[in-house]
Tab-separated table of C-alpha atoms and ligand atoms in Angstrom:
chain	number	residue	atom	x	y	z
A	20	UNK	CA	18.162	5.070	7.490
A	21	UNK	CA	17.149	2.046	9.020
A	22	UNK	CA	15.460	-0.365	6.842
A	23	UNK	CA	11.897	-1.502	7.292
A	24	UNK	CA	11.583	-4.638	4.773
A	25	UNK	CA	14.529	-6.667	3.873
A	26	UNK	CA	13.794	-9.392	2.004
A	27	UNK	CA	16.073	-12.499	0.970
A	28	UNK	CA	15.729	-15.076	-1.714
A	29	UNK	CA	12.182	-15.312	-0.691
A	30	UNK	CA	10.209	-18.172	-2.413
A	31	UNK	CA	6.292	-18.510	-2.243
A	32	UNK	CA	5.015	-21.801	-3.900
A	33	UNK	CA	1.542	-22.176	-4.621
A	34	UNK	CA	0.410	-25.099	-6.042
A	35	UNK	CA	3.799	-26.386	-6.766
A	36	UNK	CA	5.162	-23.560	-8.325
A	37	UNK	CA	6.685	-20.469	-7.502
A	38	UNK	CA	5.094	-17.117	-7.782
A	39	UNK	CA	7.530	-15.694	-6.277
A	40	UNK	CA	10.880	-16.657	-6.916
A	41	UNK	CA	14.079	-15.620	-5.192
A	42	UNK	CA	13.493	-12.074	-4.596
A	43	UNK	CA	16.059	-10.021	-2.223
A	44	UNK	CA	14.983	-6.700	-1.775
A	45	UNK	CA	15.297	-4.376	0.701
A	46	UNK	CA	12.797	-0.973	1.705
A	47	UNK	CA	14.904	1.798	4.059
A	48	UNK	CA	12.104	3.885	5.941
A	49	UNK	CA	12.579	7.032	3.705
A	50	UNK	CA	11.522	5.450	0.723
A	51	UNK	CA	8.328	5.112	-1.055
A	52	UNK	CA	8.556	2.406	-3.733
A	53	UNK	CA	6.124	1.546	-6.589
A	54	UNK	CA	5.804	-2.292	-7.882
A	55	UNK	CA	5.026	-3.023	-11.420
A	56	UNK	CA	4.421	-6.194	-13.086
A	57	UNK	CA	2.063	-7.568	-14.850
A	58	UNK	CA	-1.525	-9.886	-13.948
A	59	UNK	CA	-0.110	-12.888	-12.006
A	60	UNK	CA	3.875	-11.788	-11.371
A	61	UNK	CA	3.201	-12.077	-7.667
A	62	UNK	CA	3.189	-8.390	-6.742
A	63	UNK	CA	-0.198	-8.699	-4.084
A	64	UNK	CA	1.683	-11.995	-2.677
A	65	UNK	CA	4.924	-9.668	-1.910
A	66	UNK	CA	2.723	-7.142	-0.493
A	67	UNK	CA	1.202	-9.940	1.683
A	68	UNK	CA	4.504	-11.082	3.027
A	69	UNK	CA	5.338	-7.642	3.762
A	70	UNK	CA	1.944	-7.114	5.662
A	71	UNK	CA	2.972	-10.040	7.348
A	72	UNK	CA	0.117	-12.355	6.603
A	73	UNK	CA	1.605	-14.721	4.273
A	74	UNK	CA	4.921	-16.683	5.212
A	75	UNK	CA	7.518	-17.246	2.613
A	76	UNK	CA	8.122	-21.142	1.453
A	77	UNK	CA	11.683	-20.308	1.454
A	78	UNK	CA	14.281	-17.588	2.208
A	79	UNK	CA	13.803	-15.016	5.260
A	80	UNK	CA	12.012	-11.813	5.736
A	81	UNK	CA	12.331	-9.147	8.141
A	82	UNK	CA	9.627	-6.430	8.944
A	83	UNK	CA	10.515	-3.337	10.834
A	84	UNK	CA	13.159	-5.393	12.523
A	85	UNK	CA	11.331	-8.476	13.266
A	86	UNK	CA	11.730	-11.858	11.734
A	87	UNK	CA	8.506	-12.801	10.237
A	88	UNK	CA	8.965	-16.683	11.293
A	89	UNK	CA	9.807	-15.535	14.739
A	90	UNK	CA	8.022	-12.771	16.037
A	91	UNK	CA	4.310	-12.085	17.665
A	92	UNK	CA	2.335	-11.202	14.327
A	93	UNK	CA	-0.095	-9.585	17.009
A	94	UNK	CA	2.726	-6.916	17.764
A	95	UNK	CA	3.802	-6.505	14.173
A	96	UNK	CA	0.667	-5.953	12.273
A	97	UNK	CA	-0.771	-3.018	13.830
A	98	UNK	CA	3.173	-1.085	13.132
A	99	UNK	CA	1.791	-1.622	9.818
A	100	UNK	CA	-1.191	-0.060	7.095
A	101	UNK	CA	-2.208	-2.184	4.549
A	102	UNK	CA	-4.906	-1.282	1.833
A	103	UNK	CA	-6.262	-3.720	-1.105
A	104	UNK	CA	-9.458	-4.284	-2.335
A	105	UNK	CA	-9.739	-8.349	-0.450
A	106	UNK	CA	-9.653	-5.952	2.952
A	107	UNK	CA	-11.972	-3.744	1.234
A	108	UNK	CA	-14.518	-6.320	0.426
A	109	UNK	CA	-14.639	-6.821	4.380
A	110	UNK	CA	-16.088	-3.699	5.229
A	111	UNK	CA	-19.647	-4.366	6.213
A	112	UNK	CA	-21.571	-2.072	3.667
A	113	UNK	CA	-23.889	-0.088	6.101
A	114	UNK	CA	-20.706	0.655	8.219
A	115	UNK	CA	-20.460	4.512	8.705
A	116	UNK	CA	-17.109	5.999	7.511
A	117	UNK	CA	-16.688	7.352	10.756
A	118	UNK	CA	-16.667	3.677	12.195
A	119	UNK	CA	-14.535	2.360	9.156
A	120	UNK	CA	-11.412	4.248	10.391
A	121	UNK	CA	-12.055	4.211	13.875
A	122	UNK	CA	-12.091	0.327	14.291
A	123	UNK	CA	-8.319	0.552	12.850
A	124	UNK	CA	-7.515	1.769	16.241
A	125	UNK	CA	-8.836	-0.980	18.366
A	126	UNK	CA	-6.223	-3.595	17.092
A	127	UNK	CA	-3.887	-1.618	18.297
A	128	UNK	CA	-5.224	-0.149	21.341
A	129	UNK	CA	-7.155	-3.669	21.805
A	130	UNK	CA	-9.575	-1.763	24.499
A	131	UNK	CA	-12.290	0.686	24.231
A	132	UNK	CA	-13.315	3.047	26.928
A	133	UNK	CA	-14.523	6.606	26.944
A	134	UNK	CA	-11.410	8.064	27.143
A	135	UNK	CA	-9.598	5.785	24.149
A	136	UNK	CA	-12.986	6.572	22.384
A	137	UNK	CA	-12.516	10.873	22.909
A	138	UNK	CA	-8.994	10.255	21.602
A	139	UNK	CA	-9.373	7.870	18.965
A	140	UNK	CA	-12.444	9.378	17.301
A	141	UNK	CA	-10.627	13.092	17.241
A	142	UNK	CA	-7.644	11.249	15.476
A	143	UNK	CA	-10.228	9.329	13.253
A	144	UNK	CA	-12.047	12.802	12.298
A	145	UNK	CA	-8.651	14.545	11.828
A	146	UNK	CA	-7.505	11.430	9.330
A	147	UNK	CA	-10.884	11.614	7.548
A	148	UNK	CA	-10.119	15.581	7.378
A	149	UNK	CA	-6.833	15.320	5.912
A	150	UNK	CA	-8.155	13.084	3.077
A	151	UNK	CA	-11.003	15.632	2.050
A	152	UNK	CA	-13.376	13.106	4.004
A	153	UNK	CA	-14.769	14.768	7.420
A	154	UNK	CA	-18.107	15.656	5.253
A	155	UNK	CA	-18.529	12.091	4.676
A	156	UNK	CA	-18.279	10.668	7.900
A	157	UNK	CA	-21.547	9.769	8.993
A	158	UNK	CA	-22.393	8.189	5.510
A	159	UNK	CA	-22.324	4.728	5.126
A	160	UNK	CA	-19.175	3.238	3.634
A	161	UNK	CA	-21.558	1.186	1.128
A	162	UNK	CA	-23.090	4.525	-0.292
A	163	UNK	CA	-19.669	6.069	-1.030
A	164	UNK	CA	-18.269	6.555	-4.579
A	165	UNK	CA	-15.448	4.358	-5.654
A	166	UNK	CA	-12.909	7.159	-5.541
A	167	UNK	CA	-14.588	7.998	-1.796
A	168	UNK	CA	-14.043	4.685	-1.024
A	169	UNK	CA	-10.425	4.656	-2.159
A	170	UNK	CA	-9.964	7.289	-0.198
A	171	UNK	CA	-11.976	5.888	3.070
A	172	UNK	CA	-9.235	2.624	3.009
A	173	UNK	CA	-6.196	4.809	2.845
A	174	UNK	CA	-7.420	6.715	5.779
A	175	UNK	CA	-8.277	3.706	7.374
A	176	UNK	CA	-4.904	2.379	6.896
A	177	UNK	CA	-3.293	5.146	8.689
A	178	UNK	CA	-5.157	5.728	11.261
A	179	UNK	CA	-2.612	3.821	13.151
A	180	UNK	CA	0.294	5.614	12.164
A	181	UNK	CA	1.935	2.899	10.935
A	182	UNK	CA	5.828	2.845	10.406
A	183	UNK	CA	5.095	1.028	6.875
A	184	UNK	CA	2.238	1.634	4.628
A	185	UNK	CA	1.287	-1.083	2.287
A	186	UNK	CA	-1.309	0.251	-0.975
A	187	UNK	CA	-2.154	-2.670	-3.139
A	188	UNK	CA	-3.792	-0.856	-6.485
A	189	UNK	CA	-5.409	1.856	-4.865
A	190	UNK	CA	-5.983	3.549	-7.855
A	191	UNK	CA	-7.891	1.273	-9.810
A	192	UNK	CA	-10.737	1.733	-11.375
A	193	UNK	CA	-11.416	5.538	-10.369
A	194	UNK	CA	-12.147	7.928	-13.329
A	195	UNK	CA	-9.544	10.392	-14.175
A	196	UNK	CA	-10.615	13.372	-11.720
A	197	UNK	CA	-10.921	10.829	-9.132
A	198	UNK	CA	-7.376	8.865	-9.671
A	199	UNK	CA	-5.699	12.470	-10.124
A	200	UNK	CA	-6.974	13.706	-6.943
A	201	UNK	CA	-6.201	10.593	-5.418
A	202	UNK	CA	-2.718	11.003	-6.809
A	203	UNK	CA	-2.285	14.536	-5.565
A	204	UNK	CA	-3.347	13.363	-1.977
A	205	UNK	CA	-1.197	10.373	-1.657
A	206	UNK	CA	2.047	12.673	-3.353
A	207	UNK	CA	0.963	15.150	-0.356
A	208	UNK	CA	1.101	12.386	1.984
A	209	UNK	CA	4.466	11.006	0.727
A	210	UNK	CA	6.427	14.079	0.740
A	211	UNK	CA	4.971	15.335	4.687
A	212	UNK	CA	7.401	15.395	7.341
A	213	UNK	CA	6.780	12.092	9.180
A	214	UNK	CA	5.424	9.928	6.274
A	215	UNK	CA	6.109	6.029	6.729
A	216	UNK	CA	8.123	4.238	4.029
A	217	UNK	CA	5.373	3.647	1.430
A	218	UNK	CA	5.084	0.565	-0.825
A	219	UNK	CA	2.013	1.020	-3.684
A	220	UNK	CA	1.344	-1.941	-6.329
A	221	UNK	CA	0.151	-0.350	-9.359
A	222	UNK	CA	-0.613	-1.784	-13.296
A	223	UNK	CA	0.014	2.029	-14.578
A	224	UNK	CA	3.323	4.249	-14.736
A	225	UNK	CA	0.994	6.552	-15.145
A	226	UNK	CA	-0.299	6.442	-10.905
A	227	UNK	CA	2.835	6.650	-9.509
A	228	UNK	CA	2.871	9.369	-7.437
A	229	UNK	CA	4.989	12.195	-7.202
A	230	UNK	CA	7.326	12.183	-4.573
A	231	UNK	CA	8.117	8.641	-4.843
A	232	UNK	CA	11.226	7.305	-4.854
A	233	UNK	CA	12.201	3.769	-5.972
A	234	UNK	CA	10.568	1.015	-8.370
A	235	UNK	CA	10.524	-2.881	-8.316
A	236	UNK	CA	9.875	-4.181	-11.644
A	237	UNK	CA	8.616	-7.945	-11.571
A	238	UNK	CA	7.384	-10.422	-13.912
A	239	UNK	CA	6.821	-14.557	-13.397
A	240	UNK	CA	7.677	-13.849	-9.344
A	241	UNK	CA	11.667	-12.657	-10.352
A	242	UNK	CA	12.280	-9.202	-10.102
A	243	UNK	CA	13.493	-7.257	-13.792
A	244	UNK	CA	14.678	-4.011	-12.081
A	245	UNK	CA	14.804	-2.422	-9.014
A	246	UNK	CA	15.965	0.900	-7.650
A	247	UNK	CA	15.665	4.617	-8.045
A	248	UNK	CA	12.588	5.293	-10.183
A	249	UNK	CA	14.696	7.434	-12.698
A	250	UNK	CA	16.993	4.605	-13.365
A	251	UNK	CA	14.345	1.581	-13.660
A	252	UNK	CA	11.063	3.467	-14.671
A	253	UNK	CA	12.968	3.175	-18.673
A	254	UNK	CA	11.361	1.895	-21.760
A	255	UNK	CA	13.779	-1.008	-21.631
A	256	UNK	CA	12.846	-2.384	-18.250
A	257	UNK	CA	9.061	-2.093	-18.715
A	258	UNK	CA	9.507	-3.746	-22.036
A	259	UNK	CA	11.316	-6.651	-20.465
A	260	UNK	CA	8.715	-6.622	-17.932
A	261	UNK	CA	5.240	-6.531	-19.789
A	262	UNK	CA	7.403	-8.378	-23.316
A	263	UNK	CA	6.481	-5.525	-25.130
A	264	UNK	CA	8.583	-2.889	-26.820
A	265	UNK	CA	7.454	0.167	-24.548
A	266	UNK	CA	8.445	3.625	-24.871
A	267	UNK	CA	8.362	6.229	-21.352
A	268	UNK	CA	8.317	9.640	-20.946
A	269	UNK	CA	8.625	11.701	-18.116
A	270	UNK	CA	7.959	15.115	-17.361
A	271	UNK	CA	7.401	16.925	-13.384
A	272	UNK	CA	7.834	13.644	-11.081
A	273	UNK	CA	4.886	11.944	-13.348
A	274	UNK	CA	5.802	9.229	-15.942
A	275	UNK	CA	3.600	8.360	-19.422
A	276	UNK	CA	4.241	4.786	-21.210
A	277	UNK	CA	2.570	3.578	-24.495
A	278	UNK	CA	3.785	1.005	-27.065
A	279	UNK	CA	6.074	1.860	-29.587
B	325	ATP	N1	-3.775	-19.482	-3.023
B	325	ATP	C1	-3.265	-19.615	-4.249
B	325	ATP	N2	-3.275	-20.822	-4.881
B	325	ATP	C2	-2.757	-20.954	-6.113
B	325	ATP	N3	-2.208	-19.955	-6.816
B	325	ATP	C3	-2.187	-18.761	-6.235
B	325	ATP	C4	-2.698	-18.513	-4.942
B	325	ATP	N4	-2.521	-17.221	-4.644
B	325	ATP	C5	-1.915	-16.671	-5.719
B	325	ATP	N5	-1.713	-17.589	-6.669
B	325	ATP	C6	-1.088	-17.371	-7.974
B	325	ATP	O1	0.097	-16.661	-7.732
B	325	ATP	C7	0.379	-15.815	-8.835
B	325	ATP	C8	0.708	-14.448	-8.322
B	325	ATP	O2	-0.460	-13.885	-7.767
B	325	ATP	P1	-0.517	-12.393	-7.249
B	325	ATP	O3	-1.905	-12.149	-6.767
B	325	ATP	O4	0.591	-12.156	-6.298
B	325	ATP	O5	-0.234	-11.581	-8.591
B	325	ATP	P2	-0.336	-10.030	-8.901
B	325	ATP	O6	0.978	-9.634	-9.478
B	325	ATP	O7	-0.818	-9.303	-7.722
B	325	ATP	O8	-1.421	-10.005	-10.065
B	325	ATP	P3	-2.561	-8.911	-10.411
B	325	ATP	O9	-1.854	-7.837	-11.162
B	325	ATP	O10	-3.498	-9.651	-11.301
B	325	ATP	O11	-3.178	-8.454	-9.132
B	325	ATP	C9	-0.828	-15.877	-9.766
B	325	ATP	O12	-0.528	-16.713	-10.853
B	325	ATP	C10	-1.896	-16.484	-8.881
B	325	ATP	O13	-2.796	-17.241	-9.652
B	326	MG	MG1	-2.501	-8.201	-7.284
């Protein structure tokens, strides 16, 4: 499988100190990977590096075959989908959800004319379809519930098709219907023929997805564990990652923790 990320010894000082600190890691395009750590272990800086819009103080990284320090970051970024809530907070409020997705599509295509418009707003309607949002489309983003809004950004993020997906928390703060259906949708999306190597941040064992496949455990900017979710979603890894004694269950694909 050819590998989309590959990280090594990557450094990221801020301020004089690393927050992230000699990670080598590596993301093959049929994997979907969850990151855990706690506040402040440098999982959204990761994610930035592999949206390629943060360099690395130190140590190389390679996205979908191109070195970050060398290649055109105006070629790269569009082979890529990248939701967080600091992109979110750019959406212009009375933006119609409609216009949200579609605008994905003119970084890449970079022109607009009627017959990029037929085909990009038929792809935009079909995206907002398969994420349970074609009703919503001519609402303003603004106006949208939190979990519609989750939902809105994800669709927006691959609208482009990208070859690697990038989801930074896009499960907080939804209620539980909301982050369950949420859950379902983005399992759904992982497991489809043609899904792009996935990589979510989440705070919760409890939101990783079914269907996913790996985990990177991190804490203070060094990664704990990493691998096959069976093997590093364990009470012992979590509690070296959060320094608390943690017990986790599992049961279907969906994994419980709570302190001992
Ligand atoms: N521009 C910056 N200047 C100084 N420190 C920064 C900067 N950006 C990030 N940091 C620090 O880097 C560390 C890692 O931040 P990062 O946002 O990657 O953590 P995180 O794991 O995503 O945390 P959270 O779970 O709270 O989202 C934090 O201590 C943060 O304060
Ligand atoms: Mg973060």
């Amino acid at each position: 499988m050819p590998t989309v990320l590959q990280l090594t010894d990557v450094s990221v000082v801020r301020d004089g100190s690393p927050v992230v600190d000699s990670v080598s890691w590596t993301v093959d395009s049929d994997e979907r990977w969850v990151v855990l750590g706690p506040n402040g272990a440098g999982k959204t800086t990761i994610l930035q590096i592999a949206a390629a819009q943060t360099h690395p103080s130190s140590g190389s990284a390679e996205i979908l075959g191109e070195d970050l320090g060398k290649s055109d970051l105006f070629d790269l970024r569009p082979r890529i989908g990248f939701a967080s809530t600091t992109l979110a907070r750019r959406i212009p409020p009375k933006e119609t959800v409609l216009d949200v997705v579609l605008t994905a599509a003119y970084s890449v295509t970079g022109r607009w004319n009627e017959e990029y418009e037929n085909v990009d707003v038929r792809r935009a309607q079909r995206v907002l379809d398969e994420w349970k949002l074609g009703h919503l489309a001519d609402r303003t983003f603004g106006g949208l519930s939190d979990g519609e809004q989750k939902r809105v950004q994800i669709a927006r993020s691959v609208m482009t098709d990208p070859e690697l997906l990038l989801l930074d928390e896009p499960a907080a703060s939804l209620d539980l219907g909301a982050r369950e259906e949420l859950l379902r949708m983005l399992g759904g999306y992982a497991s489809s023929k043609g899904s792009p190597a996935i990589i979510m941040v989440t705070h919760h064992v409890e939101e990783i997805p079914q269907g996913f496949t790996h985990a990177l455990l991190l804490a203070q900017g060094r990664i704990v564990a990493s691998g096959p979710l069976d093997e590093v979603v364990t009470g012992t890894a979590l509690s070296d990652t959060f320094g608390l004694d943690l017990a986790v269950t599992e049961s279907d694909g969906r994994f419980t923790a709570r302190a001992h």
